[in-house]
Coordinates of C-alpha atoms in Angstrom, one line a residue:
Chain T
M417 CA -0.1 0.1 0.1
K418 CA 1.6 3.3 -1.1
D419 CA -0.4 5.7 1.1
D420 CA -2.5 4.8 4.1
I421 CA -5.5 6.8 4.8
L422 CA -6.7 6.6 8.5
Y423 CA -10.1 7.6 7.4
H424 CA -11.7 8.0 11.0
F425 CA -8.8 10.2 12.2
A426 CA -8.8 12.3 9.0
L427 CA -5.0 11.5 8.9
G428 CA -3.0 9.9 6.2
T429 CA 0.7 9.0 5.3
G430 CA 0.3 10.8 2.2
T431 CA -0.6 14.1 3.8
H432 CA 0.9 13.9 7.2
D433 CA 4.5 13.2 8.4
F434 CA 3.7 10.6 11.0
P435 CA 7.3 10.1 12.5
A436 CA 7.5 13.8 13.0
L437 CA 4.1 14.1 14.6
F438 CA 3.9 11.0 16.6
G439 CA 7.5 9.5 16.7
D440 CA 8.0 10.3 20.4
V441 CA 4.8 8.8 21.8
K442 CA 5.4 6.5 24.8
F443 CA 1.9 6.6 26.5
V444 CA -1.6 6.5 24.8
C445 CA -4.6 7.1 26.9
V446 CA -7.9 6.4 25.5
G447 CA -11.5 7.1 26.8
G448 CA -15.1 7.4 25.4
S449 CA -15.7 11.1 25.8
P450 CA -13.9 13.6 23.5
S451 CA -14.1 16.4 26.1
R452 CA -12.8 14.2 28.9
M453 CA -9.7 13.2 26.7
K454 CA -9.2 16.9 26.1
A455 CA -9.3 17.6 29.8
F456 CA -6.9 14.7 30.4
I457 CA -4.2 16.2 28.1
T458 CA -4.5 19.7 29.9
Y459 CA -4.1 17.8 33.2
I460 CA -1.1 15.7 32.2
A461 CA 0.7 18.7 30.7
E462 CA 0.5 20.4 34.0
E463 CA 1.6 17.1 35.8
L464 CA 4.5 16.7 33.5
G465 CA 5.5 20.4 33.6
L466 CA 5.1 20.6 29.8
G467 CA 3.4 23.5 28.0
S468 CA 2.3 26.7 29.5
V469 CA -0.5 27.3 32.0
G470 CA -3.8 27.9 30.3
A471 CA -2.4 26.6 26.9
D472 CA -5.0 25.2 24.5
Y473 CA -4.2 21.9 22.9
P474 CA -5.6 21.6 19.2
N475 CA -7.6 18.5 18.2
I476 CA -5.3 16.6 15.9
C477 CA -8.3 14.9 14.3
A478 CA -10.1 18.3 13.6
G479 CA -10.9 17.1 10.2
T480 CA -13.4 14.7 11.4
D481 CA -15.9 14.4 14.3
R482 CA -15.6 10.6 14.7
Y483 CA -12.7 10.8 17.3
A484 CA -10.7 13.6 19.0
M485 CA -7.0 13.3 19.6
Y486 CA -4.5 15.5 21.7
K487 CA -0.9 15.3 22.3
V488 CA 1.5 16.7 24.7
G489 CA 5.1 15.4 25.0
P490 CA 5.1 11.6 25.1
V491 CA 1.3 11.4 25.7
L492 CA -1.3 10.9 23.3
S493 CA -4.9 11.1 24.3
V494 CA -7.7 9.8 22.0
S495 CA -11.5 9.4 22.3
H496 CA -13.1 6.2 21.2
G497 CA -16.8 6.7 21.5
M498 CA -19.0 4.0 23.1
G499 CA -19.0 0.3 22.5
I500 CA -16.8 -2.4 21.0
P501 CA -17.2 -1.6 17.4
S502 CA -16.4 2.2 18.1
I503 CA -13.2 1.5 20.0
A504 CA -12.2 -1.3 17.6
I505 CA -12.3 1.2 14.5
M506 CA -10.1 3.7 16.7
L507 CA -7.7 1.0 17.8
H508 CA -7.1 -0.3 14.2
E509 CA -6.1 3.2 12.9
L510 CA -4.1 3.9 16.3
I511 CA -2.0 0.9 15.9
K512 CA -1.4 1.7 12.3
L513 CA -0.6 5.3 13.3
L514 CA 2.0 4.0 15.9
Y515 CA 3.5 1.7 13.2
H516 CA 3.8 4.4 10.6
S517 CA 5.3 6.7 13.2
K518 CA 7.9 4.1 14.1
C519 CA 7.0 4.4 17.8
S520 CA 8.6 1.9 20.2
N521 CA 7.9 0.7 23.8
V522 CA 4.3 2.1 24.0
T523 CA 1.9 1.6 26.8
I524 CA -1.9 2.1 26.1
I525 CA -4.2 2.6 29.0
R526 CA -8.1 2.9 28.7
I527 CA -9.3 5.4 31.2
G528 CA -13.2 5.1 31.4
T529 CA -16.5 5.0 33.3
S530 CA -18.3 1.8 34.3
G531 CA -21.0 0.4 36.5
G532 CA -19.6 -1.2 39.7
I533 CA -20.8 -4.4 41.4
G534 CA -20.6 -4.4 45.1
L535 CA -18.4 -1.4 45.4
E536 CA -18.9 2.0 46.8
P537 CA -19.7 4.5 43.8
G538 CA -16.5 6.4 43.0
S539 CA -14.4 3.3 43.4
V540 CA -11.7 2.7 40.8
V541 CA -11.3 -0.8 39.2
I542 CA -7.9 -1.8 37.5
T543 CA -8.9 -4.7 35.2
S544 CA -7.5 -8.1 36.0
Q545 CA -9.2 -10.0 33.2
S546 CA -11.9 -8.7 30.6
V547 CA -14.6 -11.1 30.7
D548 CA -17.9 -11.5 28.3
A549 CA -21.5 -11.7 29.4
T550 CA -21.0 -15.4 30.3
F551 CA -18.0 -14.5 32.5
K552 CA -15.4 -16.0 30.1
P553 CA -12.1 -14.2 29.5
Q554 CA -12.5 -14.0 25.7
F555 CA -13.7 -11.8 22.8
E556 CA -15.5 -13.2 19.8
Q557 CA -14.4 -11.5 16.7
V558 CA -16.5 -12.3 13.4
I559 CA -14.3 -12.6 10.4
L560 CA -15.6 -13.4 6.9
G561 CA -18.9 -14.6 8.8
K562 CA -17.1 -16.9 11.1
T563 CA -16.5 -16.5 14.8
V564 CA -13.0 -16.5 16.1
I565 CA -12.1 -16.5 19.8
R566 CA -9.4 -14.2 21.1
S567 CA -7.7 -13.7 24.4
T568 CA -8.4 -10.7 26.5
N569 CA -5.3 -10.9 28.7
L570 CA -4.0 -7.7 30.0
D571 CA -0.5 -7.1 31.5
D572 CA -0.4 -8.2 35.1
Q573 CA 2.7 -6.3 35.9
L574 CA 1.3 -2.9 34.6
A575 CA -2.0 -3.6 36.7
K576 CA 0.2 -4.1 39.8
E577 CA 2.2 -0.9 38.9
L578 CA -1.1 1.1 38.6
M579 CA -2.4 -0.3 41.8
Q580 CA 0.9 0.8 43.6
C581 CA 0.2 4.4 42.1
S582 CA -3.2 4.4 43.7
K583 CA -1.8 3.5 47.1
E584 CA 0.7 6.4 46.7
I585 CA -2.1 8.9 45.8
N586 CA -4.2 7.5 48.6
E587 CA -7.4 9.5 47.7
F588 CA -9.9 7.0 46.5
N589 CA -10.8 3.2 46.9
T590 CA -9.0 1.2 44.2
V591 CA -9.3 -2.6 43.5
I592 CA -8.0 -5.1 41.0
G593 CA -10.8 -7.2 39.6
N594 CA -12.5 -8.7 36.5
T595 CA -14.4 -6.3 34.2
M596 CA -17.4 -7.5 32.2
C597 CA -17.6 -6.1 28.8
T598 CA -21.0 -6.0 27.1
L599 CA -22.5 -5.2 23.7
D600 CA -25.4 -3.2 25.3
F601 CA -25.9 -0.8 28.2
Y602 CA -29.5 -1.8 29.1
E603 CA -30.6 -5.2 28.4
G604 CA -27.0 -6.4 28.0
Q605 CA -26.1 -5.2 31.6
A606 CA -29.4 -6.4 33.1
R607 CA -30.8 -3.0 33.6
L608 CA -34.6 -2.6 34.4
D609 CA -34.9 1.0 33.0
G610 CA -34.3 0.5 29.3
A611 CA -37.0 1.0 26.6
I612 CA -37.3 -2.7 26.5
C613 CA -37.0 -5.1 29.5
L614 CA -38.3 -8.7 29.5
Y615 CA -36.9 -9.9 32.8
A616 CA -37.7 -9.2 36.5
E617 CA -35.6 -7.5 39.3
E618 CA -35.0 -10.9 40.9
E619 CA -33.3 -12.3 37.6
K620 CA -31.3 -9.2 37.3
L621 CA -29.9 -9.5 40.8
Q622 CA -29.2 -13.2 40.4
Y623 CA -27.2 -12.4 37.3
L624 CA -25.2 -9.5 38.8
K625 CA -24.5 -11.7 41.9
A626 CA -23.3 -14.5 39.7
A627 CA -21.0 -12.1 37.9
Y628 CA -19.6 -10.9 41.3
D629 CA -19.1 -14.5 42.4
A630 CA -17.1 -14.7 39.0
G631 CA -14.7 -11.9 40.3
V632 CA -16.5 -9.2 38.2
R633 CA -16.2 -5.9 39.9
N634 CA -17.4 -3.5 37.1
I635 CA -19.2 -3.6 33.7
E636 CA -18.3 -1.5 30.8
M637 CA -18.5 -1.8 26.9
E638 CA -15.0 -1.6 25.4
S639 CA -12.4 -3.7 27.4
S640 CA -12.6 -7.0 25.6
V641 CA -11.8 -5.9 22.1
F642 CA -9.2 -3.3 23.6
A643 CA -7.3 -6.2 25.4
A644 CA -7.7 -8.5 22.3
I645 CA -6.3 -5.9 19.8
C646 CA -3.6 -4.8 22.1
N647 CA -2.5 -8.5 22.7
L648 CA -2.4 -9.2 19.1
S649 CA -0.3 -6.0 18.3
G650 CA 2.1 -6.8 21.1
V651 CA 1.4 -3.6 23.0
R652 CA 1.3 -3.4 26.9
A653 CA -2.2 -2.4 27.9
A654 CA -4.4 -1.7 31.0
V655 CA -8.0 -0.7 31.7
V656 CA -8.7 1.8 34.6
C657 CA -12.4 2.7 35.1
V658 CA -14.2 4.4 37.7
T659 CA -17.6 3.2 38.9
L660 CA -20.4 5.7 38.8
L661 CA -22.9 3.6 40.6
N662 CA -23.3 0.3 42.6
R663 CA -25.5 -1.8 40.2
L664 CA -26.6 -4.1 43.1
E665 CA -28.3 -0.9 44.4
G666 CA -29.8 0.6 41.2
D667 CA -29.7 1.2 37.5
Q668 CA -29.9 5.0 37.0
I669 CA -26.9 7.2 37.1
S670 CA -28.4 9.8 39.5
S671 CA -25.5 11.4 41.4
S672 CA -25.0 15.1 40.8
H673 CA -23.1 16.6 37.9
D674 CA -20.3 17.6 40.2
V675 CA -19.9 14.3 41.9
L676 CA -19.8 12.6 38.6
V677 CA -17.1 14.9 37.3
E678 CA -15.0 14.3 40.3
Y679 CA -15.4 10.5 40.0
Q680 CA -14.3 10.8 36.3
Q681 CA -11.1 12.6 37.3
R682 CA -9.9 9.7 39.4
P683 CA -8.7 7.4 36.5
Q684 CA -7.0 10.5 35.1
K685 CA -5.3 11.2 38.4
L686 CA -4.2 7.4 38.7
V687 CA -2.8 7.3 35.3
G688 CA -1.3 10.8 35.4
H689 CA 0.7 9.7 38.6
F690 CA 1.8 6.5 36.7
I691 CA 3.0 8.4 33.7
K692 CA 4.8 11.0 36.0
N693 CA 6.5 8.2 37.8
R694 CA 7.6 6.6 34.7
S695 CA 8.8 9.7 32.9
A696 CA 11.0 10.5 36.0
S697 CA 12.7 7.1 36.1
Chain N
M358 CA -40.0 4.9 38.5
K359 CA -40.6 8.5 39.8
D360 CA -38.1 10.3 37.7
D361 CA -36.4 9.0 34.6
I362 CA -32.8 10.2 33.7
L363 CA -31.8 9.7 30.2
Y364 CA -28.2 9.9 31.1
H365 CA -26.6 9.8 27.8
F366 CA -28.8 12.7 26.6
A367 CA -28.2 14.7 29.8
L368 CA -32.0 15.0 29.9
G369 CA -34.4 13.8 32.7
T370 CA -38.3 14.0 33.3
G371 CA -37.6 15.5 36.7
T372 CA -35.7 18.5 35.2
H373 CA -37.2 18.8 31.5
D374 CA -40.9 19.2 30.4
F375 CA -40.8 16.3 27.7
P376 CA -44.3 16.9 26.3
A377 CA -43.6 20.7 25.9
L378 CA -40.2 20.1 24.4
F379 CA -41.0 17.0 22.2
G380 CA -44.6 16.5 22.0
D381 CA -44.9 17.5 18.4
V382 CA -42.2 15.4 16.9
K383 CA -43.3 13.3 14.0
F384 CA -40.0 12.5 12.3
V385 CA -36.8 11.4 14.0
C386 CA -33.7 11.3 11.7
V387 CA -30.6 9.6 13.2
G388 CA -27.1 9.3 11.8
G389 CA -23.5 8.7 13.1
S390 CA -21.9 12.1 13.1
P391 CA -23.0 15.1 15.3
S392 CA -21.9 17.6 12.8
R393 CA -23.9 15.9 9.9
M394 CA -27.0 15.7 12.2
K395 CA -26.6 19.5 12.8
A396 CA -26.3 20.2 9.0
F397 CA -29.4 18.2 8.5
I398 CA -31.6 20.2 10.9
T399 CA -30.5 23.4 9.2
Y400 CA -31.2 21.8 5.8
I401 CA -34.7 20.5 6.7
A402 CA -35.6 23.9 8.4
E403 CA -35.0 25.6 5.1
E404 CA -36.9 22.8 3.2
L405 CA -40.0 23.1 5.4
G406 CA -39.8 26.9 5.5
L407 CA -39.3 26.8 9.3
G408 CA -37.0 29.1 11.2
S409 CA -35.0 32.1 9.7
V410 CA -32.1 32.0 7.3
G411 CA -28.8 31.4 9.1
A412 CA -30.6 30.5 12.3
D413 CA -28.4 28.5 14.7
Y414 CA -30.0 25.4 16.2
P415 CA -28.8 24.8 19.8
N416 CA -27.8 21.3 20.7
I417 CA -30.4 19.9 23.0
C418 CA -28.0 17.5 24.6
A419 CA -25.4 20.3 25.4
G420 CA -24.9 18.8 28.8
T421 CA -23.0 15.8 27.5
D422 CA -20.8 15.0 24.5
R423 CA -22.0 11.4 24.0
Y424 CA -24.7 12.4 21.6
A425 CA -26.0 15.6 19.9
M426 CA -29.7 16.5 19.3
Y427 CA -31.4 19.2 17.3
K428 CA -35.1 20.0 16.6
V429 CA -37.0 22.1 14.3
G430 CA -40.9 21.9 14.1
P431 CA -41.8 18.3 13.8
V432 CA -38.3 16.9 13.1
L433 CA -35.8 15.7 15.6
S434 CA -32.2 15.1 14.5
V435 CA -30.0 12.9 16.7
S436 CA -26.5 11.5 16.4
H437 CA -25.7 8.0 17.4
G438 CA -21.9 7.4 17.2
M439 CA -20.6 4.4 15.4
G440 CA -21.6 0.8 16.0
I441 CA -24.4 -1.4 17.3
P442 CA -23.8 -0.6 21.1
S443 CA -23.5 3.1 20.6
I444 CA -26.8 3.4 18.6
A445 CA -28.6 0.9 21.0
I446 CA -28.0 3.2 24.0
M447 CA -29.2 6.3 22.0
L448 CA -32.3 4.3 20.8
H449 CA -33.4 3.1 24.2
E450 CA -33.2 6.7 25.5
L451 CA -35.0 8.1 22.3
I452 CA -37.9 5.6 22.6
K453 CA -38.2 6.5 26.2
L454 CA -38.1 10.3 25.5
L455 CA -40.9 9.8 22.7
Y456 CA -42.9 7.8 25.3
H457 CA -42.5 10.6 28.0
S458 CA -43.2 13.2 25.5
K459 CA -46.6 11.4 24.6
C460 CA -45.6 11.5 20.9
S461 CA -47.7 9.4 18.4
N462 CA -47.4 8.3 14.8
V463 CA -43.6 8.8 14.7
T464 CA -41.4 7.7 11.8
I465 CA -37.7 7.0 12.5
I466 CA -35.1 7.1 9.5
R467 CA -31.4 6.3 9.8
I468 CA -29.5 8.5 7.4
G469 CA -26.0 7.2 7.2
T470 CA -22.8 6.2 5.2
S471 CA -21.8 2.7 4.1
G472 CA -19.6 0.7 1.8
G473 CA -21.3 -0.5 -1.3
I474 CA -21.0 -3.9 -3.1
G475 CA -21.2 -3.7 -6.8
L476 CA -22.7 -0.1 -6.8
E477 CA -21.1 3.1 -8.3
P478 CA -19.7 5.1 -5.4
G479 CA -22.3 7.8 -4.2
S480 CA -25.3 5.3 -4.8
V481 CA -28.0 5.5 -2.1
V482 CA -29.3 2.2 -0.7
I483 CA -32.8 2.0 1.0
T484 CA -32.6 -1.1 3.1
S485 CA -35.0 -3.9 2.4
Q486 CA -33.6 -6.2 5.1
S487 CA -30.8 -5.8 7.6
V488 CA -28.8 -9.0 7.7
D489 CA -25.9 -10.2 9.8
A490 CA -22.4 -11.2 8.8
T491 CA -23.8 -14.7 7.8
F492 CA -26.6 -12.9 5.6
K493 CA -29.4 -13.8 7.9
P494 CA -32.1 -11.2 8.7
Q495 CA -31.7 -11.3 12.5
F496 CA -30.0 -9.5 15.4
E497 CA -28.5 -11.4 18.4
Q498 CA -29.1 -9.6 21.7
V499 CA -27.4 -11.0 24.7
I500 CA -29.7 -10.7 27.8
L501 CA -28.6 -12.0 31.2
G502 CA -25.8 -13.9 29.4
K503 CA -28.1 -15.6 27.0
T504 CA -28.5 -14.9 23.3
V505 CA -32.0 -13.9 22.1
I506 CA -32.7 -13.7 18.3
R507 CA -34.6 -10.6 17.2
S508 CA -36.3 -9.9 13.8
T509 CA -34.7 -7.0 11.7
N510 CA -37.7 -6.4 9.5
L511 CA -38.2 -2.9 8.3
D512 CA -41.4 -1.1 6.9
D513 CA -41.8 -2.1 3.2
Q514 CA -44.3 0.6 2.4
L515 CA -41.9 3.3 3.9
A516 CA -39.1 2.0 1.8
K517 CA -41.2 2.1 -1.4
E518 CA -42.3 5.6 -0.4
L519 CA -38.7 6.7 0.0
M520 CA -37.6 5.0 -3.4
Q521 CA -40.5 7.1 -5.0
C522 CA -38.9 10.2 -3.5
S523 CA -35.5 9.5 -5.0
K524 CA -37.3 9.1 -8.4
E525 CA -38.8 12.5 -7.9
I526 CA -35.6 14.1 -7.0
N527 CA -33.8 12.2 -9.9
E528 CA -30.3 13.3 -8.9
F529 CA -28.4 10.2 -7.8
N530 CA -28.7 6.5 -8.2
T531 CA -30.8 4.8 -5.5
V532 CA -31.6 1.0 -5.1
I533 CA -33.7 -1.1 -2.6
G534 CA -31.4 -3.8 -1.2
N535 CA -30.2 -5.9 1.7
T536 CA -27.8 -4.2 4.1
M537 CA -25.3 -6.2 6.1
C538 CA -24.7 -4.9 9.6
T539 CA -21.4 -5.9 11.2
L540 CA -19.7 -5.5 14.6
D541 CA -16.4 -4.3 13.1
F542 CA -15.2 -2.1 10.2
Y543 CA -12.0 -3.8 9.4
E544 CA -11.9 -7.6 9.9
G545 CA -15.7 -7.8 10.3
Q546 CA -16.1 -6.2 6.7
A547 CA -13.4 -8.2 5.1
R548 CA -11.0 -5.2 4.6
L549 CA -7.4 -5.9 4.0
D550 CA -6.0 -2.6 5.4
G551 CA -6.7 -2.9 9.2
A552 CA -4.0 -3.3 11.8
I553 CA -4.8 -7.0 11.9
C554 CA -5.7 -9.1 8.9
L555 CA -5.4 -12.9 8.8
Y556 CA -6.9 -13.6 5.4
A557 CA -6.1 -13.1 1.6
E558 CA -7.8 -11.0 -1.0
E559 CA -9.1 -14.0 -2.7
E560 CA -11.0 -14.9 0.5
K561 CA -12.2 -11.3 0.8
L562 CA -13.6 -11.1 -2.6
Q563 CA -15.3 -14.5 -2.2
Y564 CA -17.0 -13.3 1.0
L565 CA -18.2 -10.1 -0.6
K566 CA -19.5 -11.8 -3.7
A567 CA -21.3 -14.2 -1.5
A568 CA -22.9 -11.2 0.2
Y569 CA -23.9 -9.7 -3.2
D570 CA -25.6 -12.9 -4.2
A571 CA -27.4 -12.9 -1.0
G572 CA -28.8 -9.5 -2.1
V573 CA -26.5 -7.3 0.0
R574 CA -25.8 -4.1 -1.7
N575 CA -24.1 -2.2 1.2
I576 CA -22.3 -2.8 4.6
E577 CA -22.7 -0.6 7.7
M578 CA -22.7 -1.1 11.5
E579 CA -25.9 0.0 13.0
S580 CA -29.0 -1.0 11.0
S581 CA -29.7 -4.4 12.7
V582 CA -30.2 -3.2 16.2
F583 CA -32.0 -0.1 14.8
A584 CA -34.5 -2.3 13.1
A585 CA -34.8 -4.7 16.0
I586 CA -35.6 -1.8 18.6
C587 CA -37.9 -0.1 16.3
N588 CA -39.8 -3.3 15.7
L589 CA -40.2 -4.1 19.3
S590 CA -41.3 -0.6 20.1
G591 CA -43.9 -0.5 17.2
V592 CA -42.2 2.5 15.4
R593 CA -42.1 2.8 11.6
A594 CA -38.6 2.8 10.5
A595 CA -36.2 3.0 7.5
V596 CA -32.6 2.9 6.7
V597 CA -31.2 5.2 4.1
C598 CA -27.3 5.1 3.5
V599 CA -25.1 6.3 0.9
T600 CA -22.2 4.2 -0.3
L601 CA -18.7 5.9 -0.1
L602 CA -16.9 3.3 -2.2
N603 CA -17.4 0.1 -4.0
R604 CA -15.9 -2.7 -1.8
L605 CA -15.3 -5.0 -4.8
E606 CA -12.8 -2.4 -5.9
G607 CA -10.9 -1.5 -2.6
D608 CA -11.1 -0.9 1.1
Q609 CA -9.8 2.6 1.5
I610 CA -12.0 5.6 1.4
S611 CA -10.0 7.9 -0.8
S612 CA -12.4 10.1 -2.6
S613 CA -11.7 13.8 -2.0
H614 CA -13.3 15.6 1.0
D615 CA -15.7 17.6 -1.3
V616 CA -16.9 14.4 -3.0
L617 CA -17.5 12.7 0.2
V618 CA -19.3 15.7 1.6
E619 CA -21.6 15.8 -1.5
Y620 CA -22.3 12.0 -1.2
Q621 CA -23.2 12.5 2.5
Q622 CA -26.0 15.0 1.4
R623 CA -27.7 12.6 -0.6
P624 CA -29.5 10.6 2.1
Q625 CA -30.3 14.0 3.7
K626 CA -31.9 15.3 0.4
L627 CA -33.9 12.1 0.0
V628 CA -35.3 12.1 3.4
G629 CA -35.8 15.9 3.3
H630 CA -38.0 15.4 0.2
F631 CA -39.8 12.6 2.1
I632 CA -40.6 14.8 5.1
K633 CA -41.7 17.7 2.9
N634 CA -44.0 15.5 0.9
R635 CA -45.5 14.0 4.1
S636 CA -45.8 17.5 5.8
A637 CA -47.7 19.0 2.8
S638 CA -50.2 16.0 2.5

């Protein structure tokens, strides 16, 4: 292939000098919301003492509204939207971007939001294994109409290092646990408050308790394909998500805007601390 | 449930008067990109002679960056991001919004982009049936860890009415055909240009030709769950997507920005004409 167009980033090797733009990237942080990923780049710039106070970081993917991308020093911050297909498109193009840029020794961390199981809201979960809706640590990829099973292993050492960072910060509860990754937010996560719901509260609680017994501590919608693609690409990866509610106690995310904003800063703080430690060493 | 919080819209029945805000909605148009759905509301306002020239339409979901929503007269325009999980969250909250608003006789149309099979790029496909990666007209929904099969039927009469609108406009090629809905853009659609690809060009073409023989004319990533949820909710629905390329001839979307922008206006024109006809009758 002569030129490679990363369509959903509105970037291409024929129009952009990838090694010059991205060659020094060592940490990639990804998360669903574009505004959260912009807030993260501002935060990490301050943490690392890079850039000036109040600096504005331009969106590198300004030519599209599919994803947003920001960079400061060795850190790239990219949004991925919601769900497995959305993050998968982004990851294919991100892995190609890192390859074309000749980056080496890159760590990718997803910083996201999730529903907790049996944890106080605001707790942070560092994913041990990403499991599917039947609690198996696998991701089903459909290729040419056939289902292929892929491993969702994440880097144990990286998870432990992140746990150590949380202890150093000592500001919020953090656990290492399994993360269930689903294809749906309502029926797929046993919520009772979707437009469609064909089961009762008792069945919901039975399912969530079975998940808890299988080591699941939170539920989100991207970790399985994230782990699978990073595995196949040989990139060290971790998933760090805050829990916005305890699903054993309800379905609606009803905390105040300010409380939710503070919760969402927790994975940023934890991963910011990790990057700062690593950059200093 | 006393109040209902539509979290991903940043709207709630306790904070917003739904019947006053949305009670007159008769047409909902949904599409992946927020900026395209904003462009659509401006276009339809002009077509229907509503609002003033150069008017700005505020984003009703300004409290979040998960989705964007715009309204003029009887038309609601909502973005849904990319992929089945992302549009499913939006649809659950949209169906609840329409219910709380006491809307009646609503038509929902997805206006999107897609890859074509055996069609000249820029052709528009009105979906007859949404089929999965094995060409079956069904959607697999995982509920409490178990797979449930749902029908992906769309409204035949509505599809024919839209086809008639395209004939009246007479500006671009339009066909009624099957639409394949996949969970992935690269491996799931037999592309050779993803970060991971474990099959050869010959296998790719074999798969795409088998899809063509099964009546598939385009591939996208949202139609199956869209049809399934609209079916279960008793709402008339249609899918109108432009094809950005012919997948039998390549994988990369390499047309110029201007050409792609014009292509993306075609479903808007078609559905705009349909809404104008309906509003006049």
